Coordinates of C-alpha atoms and ligand atoms in Angstrom, one line a residue:
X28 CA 31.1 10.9 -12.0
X29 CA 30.5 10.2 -8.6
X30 CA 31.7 7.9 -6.3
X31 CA 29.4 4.6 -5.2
X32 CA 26.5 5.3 -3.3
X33 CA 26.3 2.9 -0.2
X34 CA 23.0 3.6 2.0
X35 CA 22.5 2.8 5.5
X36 CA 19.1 2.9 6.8
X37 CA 18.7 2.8 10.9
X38 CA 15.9 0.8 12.0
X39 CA 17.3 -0.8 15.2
X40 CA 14.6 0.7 17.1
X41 CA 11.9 -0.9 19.1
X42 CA 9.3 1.5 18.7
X43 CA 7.8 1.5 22.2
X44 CA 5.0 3.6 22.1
X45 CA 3.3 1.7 19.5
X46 CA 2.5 -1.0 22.1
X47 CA 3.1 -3.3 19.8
X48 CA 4.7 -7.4 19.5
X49 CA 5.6 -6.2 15.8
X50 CA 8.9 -3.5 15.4
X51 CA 7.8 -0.4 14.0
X52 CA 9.1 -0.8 11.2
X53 CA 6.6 -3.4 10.4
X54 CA 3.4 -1.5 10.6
X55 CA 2.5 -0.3 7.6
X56 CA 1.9 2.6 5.6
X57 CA -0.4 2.1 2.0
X58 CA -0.2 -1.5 2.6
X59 CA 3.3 -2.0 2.8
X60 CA 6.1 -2.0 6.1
X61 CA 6.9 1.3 6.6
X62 CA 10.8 0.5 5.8
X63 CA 9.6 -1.0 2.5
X64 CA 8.3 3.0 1.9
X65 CA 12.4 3.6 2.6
X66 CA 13.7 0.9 0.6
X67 CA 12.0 2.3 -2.2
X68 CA 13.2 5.7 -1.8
X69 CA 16.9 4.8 -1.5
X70 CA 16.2 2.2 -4.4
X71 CA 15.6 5.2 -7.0
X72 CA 18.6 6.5 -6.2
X73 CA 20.7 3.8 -7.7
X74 CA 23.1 2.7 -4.8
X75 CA 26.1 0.3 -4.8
X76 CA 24.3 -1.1 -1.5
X77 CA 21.5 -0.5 1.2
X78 CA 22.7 -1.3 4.7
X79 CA 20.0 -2.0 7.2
X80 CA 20.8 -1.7 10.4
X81 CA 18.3 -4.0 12.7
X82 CA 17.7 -5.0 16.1
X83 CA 14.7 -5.2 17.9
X84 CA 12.8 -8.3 16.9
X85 CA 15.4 -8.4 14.1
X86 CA 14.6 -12.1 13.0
X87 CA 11.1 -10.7 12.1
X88 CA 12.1 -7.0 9.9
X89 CA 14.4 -9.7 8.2
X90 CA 12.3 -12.1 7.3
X91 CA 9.7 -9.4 6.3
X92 CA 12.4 -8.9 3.4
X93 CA 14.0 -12.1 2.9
X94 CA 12.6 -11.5 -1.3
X95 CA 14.8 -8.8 -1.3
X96 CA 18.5 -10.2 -1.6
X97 CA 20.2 -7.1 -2.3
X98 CA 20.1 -6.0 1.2
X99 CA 22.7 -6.5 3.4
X100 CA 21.6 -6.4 7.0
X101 CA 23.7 -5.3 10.4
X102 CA 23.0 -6.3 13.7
X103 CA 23.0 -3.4 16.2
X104 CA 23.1 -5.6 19.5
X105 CA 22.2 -2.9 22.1
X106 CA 21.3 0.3 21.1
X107 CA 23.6 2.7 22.3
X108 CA 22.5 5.6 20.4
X109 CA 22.4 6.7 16.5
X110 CA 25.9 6.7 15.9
X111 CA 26.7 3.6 17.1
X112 CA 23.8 2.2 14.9
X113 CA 26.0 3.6 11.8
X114 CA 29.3 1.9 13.5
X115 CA 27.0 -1.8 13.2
X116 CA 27.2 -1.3 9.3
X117 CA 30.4 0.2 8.6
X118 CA 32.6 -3.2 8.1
X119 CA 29.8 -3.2 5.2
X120 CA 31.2 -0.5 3.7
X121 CA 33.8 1.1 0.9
X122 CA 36.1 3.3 1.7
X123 CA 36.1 5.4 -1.7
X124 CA 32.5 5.7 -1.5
X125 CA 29.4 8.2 -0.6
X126 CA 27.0 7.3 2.6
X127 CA 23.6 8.4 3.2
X128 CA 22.2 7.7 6.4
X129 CA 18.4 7.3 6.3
X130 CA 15.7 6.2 9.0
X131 CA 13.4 3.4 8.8
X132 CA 10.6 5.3 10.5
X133 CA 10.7 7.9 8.5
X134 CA 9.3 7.3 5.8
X135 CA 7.7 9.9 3.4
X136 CA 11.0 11.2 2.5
X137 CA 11.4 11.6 -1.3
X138 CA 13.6 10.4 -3.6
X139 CA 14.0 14.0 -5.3
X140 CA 14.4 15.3 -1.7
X141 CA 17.6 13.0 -1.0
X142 CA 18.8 13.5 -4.6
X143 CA 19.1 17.2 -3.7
X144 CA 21.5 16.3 -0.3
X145 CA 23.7 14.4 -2.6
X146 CA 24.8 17.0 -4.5
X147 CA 25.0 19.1 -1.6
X148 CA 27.6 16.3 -0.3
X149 CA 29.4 16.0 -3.8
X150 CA 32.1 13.8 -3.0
X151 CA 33.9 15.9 0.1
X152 CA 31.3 17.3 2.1
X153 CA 29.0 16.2 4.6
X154 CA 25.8 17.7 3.8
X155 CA 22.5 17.9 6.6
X156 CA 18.7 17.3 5.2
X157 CA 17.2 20.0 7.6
X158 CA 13.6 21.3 8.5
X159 CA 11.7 24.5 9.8
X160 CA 9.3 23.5 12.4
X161 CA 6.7 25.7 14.8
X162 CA 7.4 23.6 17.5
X163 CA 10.8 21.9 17.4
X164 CA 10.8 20.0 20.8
X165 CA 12.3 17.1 20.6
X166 CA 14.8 17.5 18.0
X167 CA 18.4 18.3 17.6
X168 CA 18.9 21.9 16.5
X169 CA 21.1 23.2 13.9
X170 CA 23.5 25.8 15.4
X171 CA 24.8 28.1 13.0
X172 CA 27.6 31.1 13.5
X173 CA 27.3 34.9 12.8
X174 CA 27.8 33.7 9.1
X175 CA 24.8 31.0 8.7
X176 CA 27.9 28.2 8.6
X177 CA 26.4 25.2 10.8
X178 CA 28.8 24.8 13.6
X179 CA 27.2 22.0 15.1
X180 CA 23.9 19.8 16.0
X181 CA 22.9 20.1 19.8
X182 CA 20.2 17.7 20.9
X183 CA 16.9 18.5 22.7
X184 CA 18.7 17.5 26.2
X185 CA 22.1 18.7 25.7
X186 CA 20.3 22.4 24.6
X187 CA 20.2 25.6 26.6
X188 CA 17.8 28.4 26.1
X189 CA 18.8 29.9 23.2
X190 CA 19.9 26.9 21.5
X191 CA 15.7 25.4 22.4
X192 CA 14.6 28.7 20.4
X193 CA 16.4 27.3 17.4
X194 CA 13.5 26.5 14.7
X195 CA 15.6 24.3 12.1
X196 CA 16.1 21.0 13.4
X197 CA 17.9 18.0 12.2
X198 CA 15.7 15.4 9.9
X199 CA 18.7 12.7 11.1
X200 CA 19.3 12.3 7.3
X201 CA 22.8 13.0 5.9
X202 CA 25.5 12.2 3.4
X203 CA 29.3 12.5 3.6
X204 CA 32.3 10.6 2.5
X205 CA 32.8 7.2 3.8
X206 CA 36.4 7.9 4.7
X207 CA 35.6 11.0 6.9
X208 CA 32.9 8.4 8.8
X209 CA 35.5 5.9 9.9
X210 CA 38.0 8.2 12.0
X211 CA 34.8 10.1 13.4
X212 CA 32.9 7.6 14.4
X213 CA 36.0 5.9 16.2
X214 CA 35.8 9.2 18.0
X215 CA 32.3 9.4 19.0
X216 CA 31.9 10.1 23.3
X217 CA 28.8 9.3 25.2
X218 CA 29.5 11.4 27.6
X219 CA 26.2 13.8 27.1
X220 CA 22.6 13.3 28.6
X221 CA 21.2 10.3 27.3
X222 CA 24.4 7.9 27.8
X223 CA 24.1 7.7 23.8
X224 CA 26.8 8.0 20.6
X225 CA 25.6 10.3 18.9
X226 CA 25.3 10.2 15.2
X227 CA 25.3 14.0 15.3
X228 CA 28.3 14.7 16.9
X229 CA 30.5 13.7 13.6
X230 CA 28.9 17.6 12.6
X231 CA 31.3 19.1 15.1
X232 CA 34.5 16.7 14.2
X233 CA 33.6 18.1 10.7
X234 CA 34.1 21.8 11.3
X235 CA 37.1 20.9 13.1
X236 CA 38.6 19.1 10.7
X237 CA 37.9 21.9 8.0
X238 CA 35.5 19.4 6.2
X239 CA 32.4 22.1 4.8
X240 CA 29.1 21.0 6.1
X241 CA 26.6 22.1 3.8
X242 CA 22.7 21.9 4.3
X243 CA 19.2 21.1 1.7
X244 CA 15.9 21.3 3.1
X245 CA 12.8 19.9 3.0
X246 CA 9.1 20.5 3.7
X247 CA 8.3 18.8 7.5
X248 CA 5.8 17.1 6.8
X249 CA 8.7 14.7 4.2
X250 CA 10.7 13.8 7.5
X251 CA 8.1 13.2 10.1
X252 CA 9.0 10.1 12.1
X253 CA 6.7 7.6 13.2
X254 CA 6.5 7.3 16.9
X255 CA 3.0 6.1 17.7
X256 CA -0.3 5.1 16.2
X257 CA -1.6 8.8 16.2
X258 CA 1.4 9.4 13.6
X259 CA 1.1 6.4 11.6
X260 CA -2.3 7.3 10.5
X261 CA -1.3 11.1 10.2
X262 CA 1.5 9.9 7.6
X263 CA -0.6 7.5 6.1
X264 CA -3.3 10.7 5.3
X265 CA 0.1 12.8 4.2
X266 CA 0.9 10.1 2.0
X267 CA -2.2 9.1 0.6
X268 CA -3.2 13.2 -0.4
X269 CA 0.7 13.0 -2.3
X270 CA -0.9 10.3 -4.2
X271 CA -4.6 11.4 -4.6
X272 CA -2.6 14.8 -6.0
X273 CA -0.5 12.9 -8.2
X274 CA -3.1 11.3 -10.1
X275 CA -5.0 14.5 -10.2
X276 CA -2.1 15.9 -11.7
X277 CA -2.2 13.1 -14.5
X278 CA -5.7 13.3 -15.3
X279 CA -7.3 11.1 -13.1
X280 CA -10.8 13.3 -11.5
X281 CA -11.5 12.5 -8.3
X282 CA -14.7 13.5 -6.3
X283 CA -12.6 14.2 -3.0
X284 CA -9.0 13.5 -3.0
X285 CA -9.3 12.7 0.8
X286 CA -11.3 10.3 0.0
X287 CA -9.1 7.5 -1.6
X288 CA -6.7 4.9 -0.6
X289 CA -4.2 3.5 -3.1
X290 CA -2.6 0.6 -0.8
X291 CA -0.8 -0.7 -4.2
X292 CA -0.3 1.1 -8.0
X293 CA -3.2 2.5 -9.8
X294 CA -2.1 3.1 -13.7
X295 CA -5.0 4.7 -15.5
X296 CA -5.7 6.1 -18.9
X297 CA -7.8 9.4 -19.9
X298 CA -10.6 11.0 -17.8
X299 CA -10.7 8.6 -15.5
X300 CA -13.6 9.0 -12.9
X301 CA -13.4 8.0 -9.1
X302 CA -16.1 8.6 -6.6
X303 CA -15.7 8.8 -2.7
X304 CA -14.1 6.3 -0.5
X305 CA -13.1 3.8 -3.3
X306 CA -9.8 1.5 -2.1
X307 CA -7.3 0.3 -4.8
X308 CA -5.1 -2.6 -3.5
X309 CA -2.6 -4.5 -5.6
X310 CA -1.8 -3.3 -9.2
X311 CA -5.0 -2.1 -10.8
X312 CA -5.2 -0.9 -14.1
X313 CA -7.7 1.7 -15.5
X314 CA -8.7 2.2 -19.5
X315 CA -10.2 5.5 -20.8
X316 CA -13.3 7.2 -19.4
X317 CA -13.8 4.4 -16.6
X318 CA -16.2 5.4 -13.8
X319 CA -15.9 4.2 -10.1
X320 CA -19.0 4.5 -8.0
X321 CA -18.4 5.1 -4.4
X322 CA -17.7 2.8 -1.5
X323 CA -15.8 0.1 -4.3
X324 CA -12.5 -2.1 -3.9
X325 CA -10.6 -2.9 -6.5
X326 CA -8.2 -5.0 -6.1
X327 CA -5.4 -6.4 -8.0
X328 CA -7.8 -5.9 -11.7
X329 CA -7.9 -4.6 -15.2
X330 CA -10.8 -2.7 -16.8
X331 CA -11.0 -1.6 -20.3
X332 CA -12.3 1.9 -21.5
X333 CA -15.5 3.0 -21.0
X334 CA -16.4 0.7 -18.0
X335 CA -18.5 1.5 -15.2
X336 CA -18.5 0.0 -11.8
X337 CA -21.4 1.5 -9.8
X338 CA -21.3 1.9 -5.7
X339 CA -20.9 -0.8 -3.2
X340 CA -19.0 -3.4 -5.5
X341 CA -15.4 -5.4 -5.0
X342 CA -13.6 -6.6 -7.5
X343 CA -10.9 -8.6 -7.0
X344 CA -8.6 -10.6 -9.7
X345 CA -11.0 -9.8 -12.4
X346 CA -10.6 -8.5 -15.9
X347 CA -12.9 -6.4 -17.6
X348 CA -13.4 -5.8 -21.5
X349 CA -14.4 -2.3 -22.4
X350 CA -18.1 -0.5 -21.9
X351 CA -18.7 -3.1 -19.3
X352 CA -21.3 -2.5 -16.6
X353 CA -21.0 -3.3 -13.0
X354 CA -22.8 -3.3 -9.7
X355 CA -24.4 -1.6 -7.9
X356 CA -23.2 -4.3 -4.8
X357 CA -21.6 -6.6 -7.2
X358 CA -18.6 -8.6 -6.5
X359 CA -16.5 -10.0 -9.1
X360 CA -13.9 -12.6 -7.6
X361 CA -10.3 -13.9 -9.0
X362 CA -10.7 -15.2 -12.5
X363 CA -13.6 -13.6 -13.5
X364 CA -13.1 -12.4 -17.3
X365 CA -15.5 -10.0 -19.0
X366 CA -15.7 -10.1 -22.4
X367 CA -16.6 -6.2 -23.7
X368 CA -19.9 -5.0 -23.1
X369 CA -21.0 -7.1 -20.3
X370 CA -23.0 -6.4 -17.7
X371 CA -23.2 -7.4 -14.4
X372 CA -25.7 -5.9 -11.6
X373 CA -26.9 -6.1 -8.0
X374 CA -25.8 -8.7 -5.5
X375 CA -24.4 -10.6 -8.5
X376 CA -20.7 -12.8 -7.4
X377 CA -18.6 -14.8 -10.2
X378 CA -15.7 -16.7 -9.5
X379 CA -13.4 -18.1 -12.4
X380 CA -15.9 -17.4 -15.3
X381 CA -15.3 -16.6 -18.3
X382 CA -18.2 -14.0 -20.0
X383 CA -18.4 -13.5 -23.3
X384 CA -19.5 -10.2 -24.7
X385 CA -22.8 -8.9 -24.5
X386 CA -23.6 -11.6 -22.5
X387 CA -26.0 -10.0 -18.9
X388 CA -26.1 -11.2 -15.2
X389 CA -28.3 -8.3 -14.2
X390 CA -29.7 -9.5 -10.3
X391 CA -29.3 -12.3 -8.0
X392 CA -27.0 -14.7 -9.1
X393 CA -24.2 -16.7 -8.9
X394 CA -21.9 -18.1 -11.6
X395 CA -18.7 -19.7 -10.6
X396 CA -16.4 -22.0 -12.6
X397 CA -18.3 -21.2 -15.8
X398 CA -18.1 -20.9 -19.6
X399 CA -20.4 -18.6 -20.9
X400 CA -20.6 -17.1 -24.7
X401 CA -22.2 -14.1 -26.4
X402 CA -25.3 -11.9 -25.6
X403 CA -25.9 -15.1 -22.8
X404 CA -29.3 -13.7 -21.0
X405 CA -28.6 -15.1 -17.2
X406 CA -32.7 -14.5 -15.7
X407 CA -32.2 -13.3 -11.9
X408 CA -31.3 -16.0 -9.4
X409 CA -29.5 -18.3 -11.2
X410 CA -27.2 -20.4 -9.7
X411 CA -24.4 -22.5 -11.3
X412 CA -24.3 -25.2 -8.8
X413 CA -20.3 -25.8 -9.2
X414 CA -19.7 -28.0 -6.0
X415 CA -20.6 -31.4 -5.0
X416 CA -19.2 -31.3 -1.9
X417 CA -15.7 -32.3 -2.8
X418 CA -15.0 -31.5 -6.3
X419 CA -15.8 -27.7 -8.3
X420 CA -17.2 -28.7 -11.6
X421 CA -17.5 -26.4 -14.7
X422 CA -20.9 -24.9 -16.7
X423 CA -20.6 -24.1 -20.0
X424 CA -23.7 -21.6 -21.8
X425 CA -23.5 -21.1 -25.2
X426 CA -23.6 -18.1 -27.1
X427 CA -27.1 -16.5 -26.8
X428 CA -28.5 -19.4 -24.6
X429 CA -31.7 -17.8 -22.8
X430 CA -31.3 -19.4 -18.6
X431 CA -34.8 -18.0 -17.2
X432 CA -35.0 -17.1 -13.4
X433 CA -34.2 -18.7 -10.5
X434 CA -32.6 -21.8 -12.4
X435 CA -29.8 -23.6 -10.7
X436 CA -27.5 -25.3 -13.4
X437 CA -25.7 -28.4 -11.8
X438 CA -22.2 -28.9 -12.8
X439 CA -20.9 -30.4 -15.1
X440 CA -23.6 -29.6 -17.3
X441 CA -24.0 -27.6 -21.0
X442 CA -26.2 -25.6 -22.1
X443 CA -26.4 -25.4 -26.1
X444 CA -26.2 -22.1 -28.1
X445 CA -29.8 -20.2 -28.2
X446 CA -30.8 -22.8 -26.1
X447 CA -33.8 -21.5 -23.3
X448 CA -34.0 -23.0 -20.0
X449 CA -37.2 -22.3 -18.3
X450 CA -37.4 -20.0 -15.3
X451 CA -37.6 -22.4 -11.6
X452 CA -35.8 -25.5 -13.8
X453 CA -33.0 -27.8 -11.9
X454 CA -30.8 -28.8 -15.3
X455 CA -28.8 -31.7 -13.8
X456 CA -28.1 -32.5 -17.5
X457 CA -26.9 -30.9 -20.9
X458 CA -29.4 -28.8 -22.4
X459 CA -29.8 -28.7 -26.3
X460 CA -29.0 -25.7 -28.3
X461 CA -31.7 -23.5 -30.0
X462 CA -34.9 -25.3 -27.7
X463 CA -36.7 -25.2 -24.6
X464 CA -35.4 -27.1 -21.5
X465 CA -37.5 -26.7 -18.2
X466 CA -37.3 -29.3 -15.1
X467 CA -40.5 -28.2 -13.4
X468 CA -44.1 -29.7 -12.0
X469 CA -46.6 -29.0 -14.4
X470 CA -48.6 -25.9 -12.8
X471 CA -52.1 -27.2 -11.2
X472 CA -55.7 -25.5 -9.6
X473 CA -57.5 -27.3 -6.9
X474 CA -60.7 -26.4 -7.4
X475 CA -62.8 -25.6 -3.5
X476 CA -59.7 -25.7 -2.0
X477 CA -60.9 -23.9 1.2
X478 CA -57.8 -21.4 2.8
X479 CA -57.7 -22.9 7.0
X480 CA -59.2 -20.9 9.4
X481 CA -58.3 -19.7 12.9
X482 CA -60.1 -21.8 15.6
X483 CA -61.8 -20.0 18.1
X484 CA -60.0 -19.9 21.3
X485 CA -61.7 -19.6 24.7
Ligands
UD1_670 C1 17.7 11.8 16.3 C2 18.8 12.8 16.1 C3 18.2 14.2 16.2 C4 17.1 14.4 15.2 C5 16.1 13.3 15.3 C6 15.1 13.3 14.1 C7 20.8 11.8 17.1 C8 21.7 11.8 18.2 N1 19.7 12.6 17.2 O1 17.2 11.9 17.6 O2 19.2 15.2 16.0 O3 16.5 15.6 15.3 O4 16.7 12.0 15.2 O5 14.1 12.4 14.3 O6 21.1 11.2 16.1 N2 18.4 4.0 16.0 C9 19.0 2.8 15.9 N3 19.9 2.4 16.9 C10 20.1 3.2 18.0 C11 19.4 4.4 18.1 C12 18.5 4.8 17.1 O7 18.9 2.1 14.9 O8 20.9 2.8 18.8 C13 17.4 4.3 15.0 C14 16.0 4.4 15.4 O9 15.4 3.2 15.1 C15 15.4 5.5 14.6 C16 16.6 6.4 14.3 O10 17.7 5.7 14.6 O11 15.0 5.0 13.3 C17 16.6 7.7 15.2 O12 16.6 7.3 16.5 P1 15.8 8.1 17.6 O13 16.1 7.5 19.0 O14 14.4 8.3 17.2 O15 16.6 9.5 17.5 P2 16.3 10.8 18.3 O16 16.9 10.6 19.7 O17 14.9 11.1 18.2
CA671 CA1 17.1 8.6 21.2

């Protein structure tokens, strides 16, 4: 057994090169604040606590996370460098425990990844997450002896010549006992080139003090920070491929993995089918054998096996019954039920309706607030008129009612089962079942009506 895991994640900075009136750790990565992306991470680990250290526009990142009462939050007041950061959240934490440091702009890193550093910290040593990288400017390098022991972490500005040549760099994330960080950090000097405590420093106190400092590694693209708007949307890609591959990897085909955005959870069945540029926000949940056209949202939805949603549609708080068909252009708004085997095509919207199975809404129409049976035949153009202004009203059609085209049903109105509404009619009133309703002039022929013609002009 180990000892309690307490996390402290640094996110006291300000970000500058965002250019931005919202912290960095605000903008947002899939849909959610990039510390959320961290949160997560050091969630899956199963910690006693997760520290987060805060400053810059503090009162915002807080309130960003004020549903989250398990964190326990640290004001750093000025930023005097990474270590200090760690001092702001120390009175936070046990003395018999483990501490993992983590950044709040970093954050692709992996669960598995950080799993790995804690067992290369066990409970005595201070273990570094480290990184190869082709071009390492910027970074503190990992200084090793003849032997491959790390010795120390020099930064970027503090580096001479050979130590710049050093390729493995430090990610900033690491673990160690909580009892080794009090004494060291009480020791930290910022007497180097930036003015700063350094965090990285406590690697040199360690080999003095005979405490092993051990290393795991990671792929860079895991630990890239997030600096500016140019690496935002790089990570975003990174992250979005990880995702695009791991549904892939469960079965889910998709016409070009670069091509999707899950800004939420996608949970899916068998064979699954998504075309190009589809975006999946919210939780959206996918049966067997469903297709997804191109260009199509989905958002926060359920759709049964065997459905299809063609190109250009949105659908958004709806459920859908199994072998439904949808769209092309179709938009499908919250409370929208499909019974099985409905379909719905072009330039069709529905808001809160209920449609029972079978039931078609093939072009042109728009049924909000509605009650609508069985094998229902909607003719293109209808309208369920459900608002007076001030109040939404309700349309109930019965099963196998017959609405011809272009009717507008005025709410609150019924329309009996098999009933048939004739095409052009305005039904401000309940319609029978099983016989015809129409509300229309009676057709008429003017006999030598003469068509105008154009006067001559001069
Ligand atoms: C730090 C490391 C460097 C490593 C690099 C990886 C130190 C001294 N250096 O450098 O070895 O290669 O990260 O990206 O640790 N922060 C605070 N309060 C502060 C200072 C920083 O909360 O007073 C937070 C920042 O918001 C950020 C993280 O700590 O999330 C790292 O700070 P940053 O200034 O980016 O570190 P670097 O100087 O780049
Ligand atoms: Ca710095």
């Amino acid at each position: 057994m180990n000892s309690p895991l307490e996390i402290v994640v640094l996110a006291a900075g300000q970000g500058k090169r965002m250019y931005s009136a919202r912290p960095k750790v605000l903008h947002e990565i899939a849909g959610r604040p990039l510390l959320a992306h961290v949160i997560h991470a050091s969630r899956a680990l199963g910690p006693q606590r997760i520290h987060i250290v805060y400053g810059h526009a503090g009162e915002q990142v807080r309130a960003a996370f004020d549903d989250q009462p398990d964190l326990v939050w640290h004001e750093q007041r000025a930023q005097l460098g990474t270590g200090d950061a760690v001092r702001s959240a120390l009175p936070g934490i046990q003395e018999g425990s483990r501490v993992l440091v983590l950044y709040g702009d970093v954050p692709l890193i992996e669960a598995a990844t950080l799993s790995a550093l804690l067992d290369a910290a066990g409970d005595e040593r201070l273990a570094l997450l480290t990184t190869r990288l082709d071009d390492p400017t910027g970074y503190g390098r990992i200084v090793r002896d003849a032997c491959g022991a790390v010795v120390s972490i020099v930064e970027e500005r503090d580096a001479n010549i050979e130590q710049r040549a050093i390729d493995e760099i430090n990610t900033g994330i690491l673990a160690l006992p909580a009892h080794r960080l009090h004494p060291w950090l009480a020791a930290l000097r910022n007497d180097n080139a930036q003015g700063e405590y350094y965090l990285t420093d406590i690697i040199a106190m360690a080999v003095a003090d005979d405490v092993p400092v051990t290393t795991a590694h990671c792929t860079a693209d895991e630990v890239c920070g997030i600096n500016d708007r140019v690496q935002l949307a790089e990570a975003e890609r990174r992250w979005q491929l990880r995702q695009a591959h791991r549904l892939m990897r469960a079965g889910v085909t998709l016409r070009d993995p670069a091509r999707l955005d899950v800004r939420g959870e996608l949970l899916h069945g068998r064979d699954a089918v998504l075309d190009i540029d589809v975006i999946i926000e919210g939780r959206v949940e996918l049966g067997d054998d469903v297709t997804i056209g191109p260009y199509t949202i989905l958002r926060n939805c359920r759709l049964g096996s065997g459905t299809t949603v063609a190109s250009h549609s949105v659908i958004d708080g709806a459920e859908l019954g199994c072998q439904c068909a949808v769209g092309p252009f179709a938009r499908l708004r919250p409370g929208t039920r499909l019974a099985d085997g409905v379909r719905i095509g072009n330039f069709v919207e529905t808001k809160a309706a209920n449609v029972g199975a079978g039931s078609k809404i093939n072009h042109l129409s728009y049924i909000g607030d509605a009650e609508m049976g069985a094998h229902v035949n909607i003719g293109a153009g209808t309208i369920t008129c459900n608002y007076d202004g001030a109040n939404k009203h309700r349309t109930v059609i019965g099963d196998d009612a017959f609405i011809g085209s272009d009717s507008q049903l005025v709410a609150p109105v019924t329309i009996g089962p098999g009933a048939t509404i004739g095409a052009g009619s305005t039904i401000t009133r309940d319609a029978p079942a099983e016989v015809l309703t129409l509300s229309r002039t009676k057709q008429r022929t003017v006999a030598g009506w003469l068509r105008p013609e154009k006067k001559e002009t001069r």
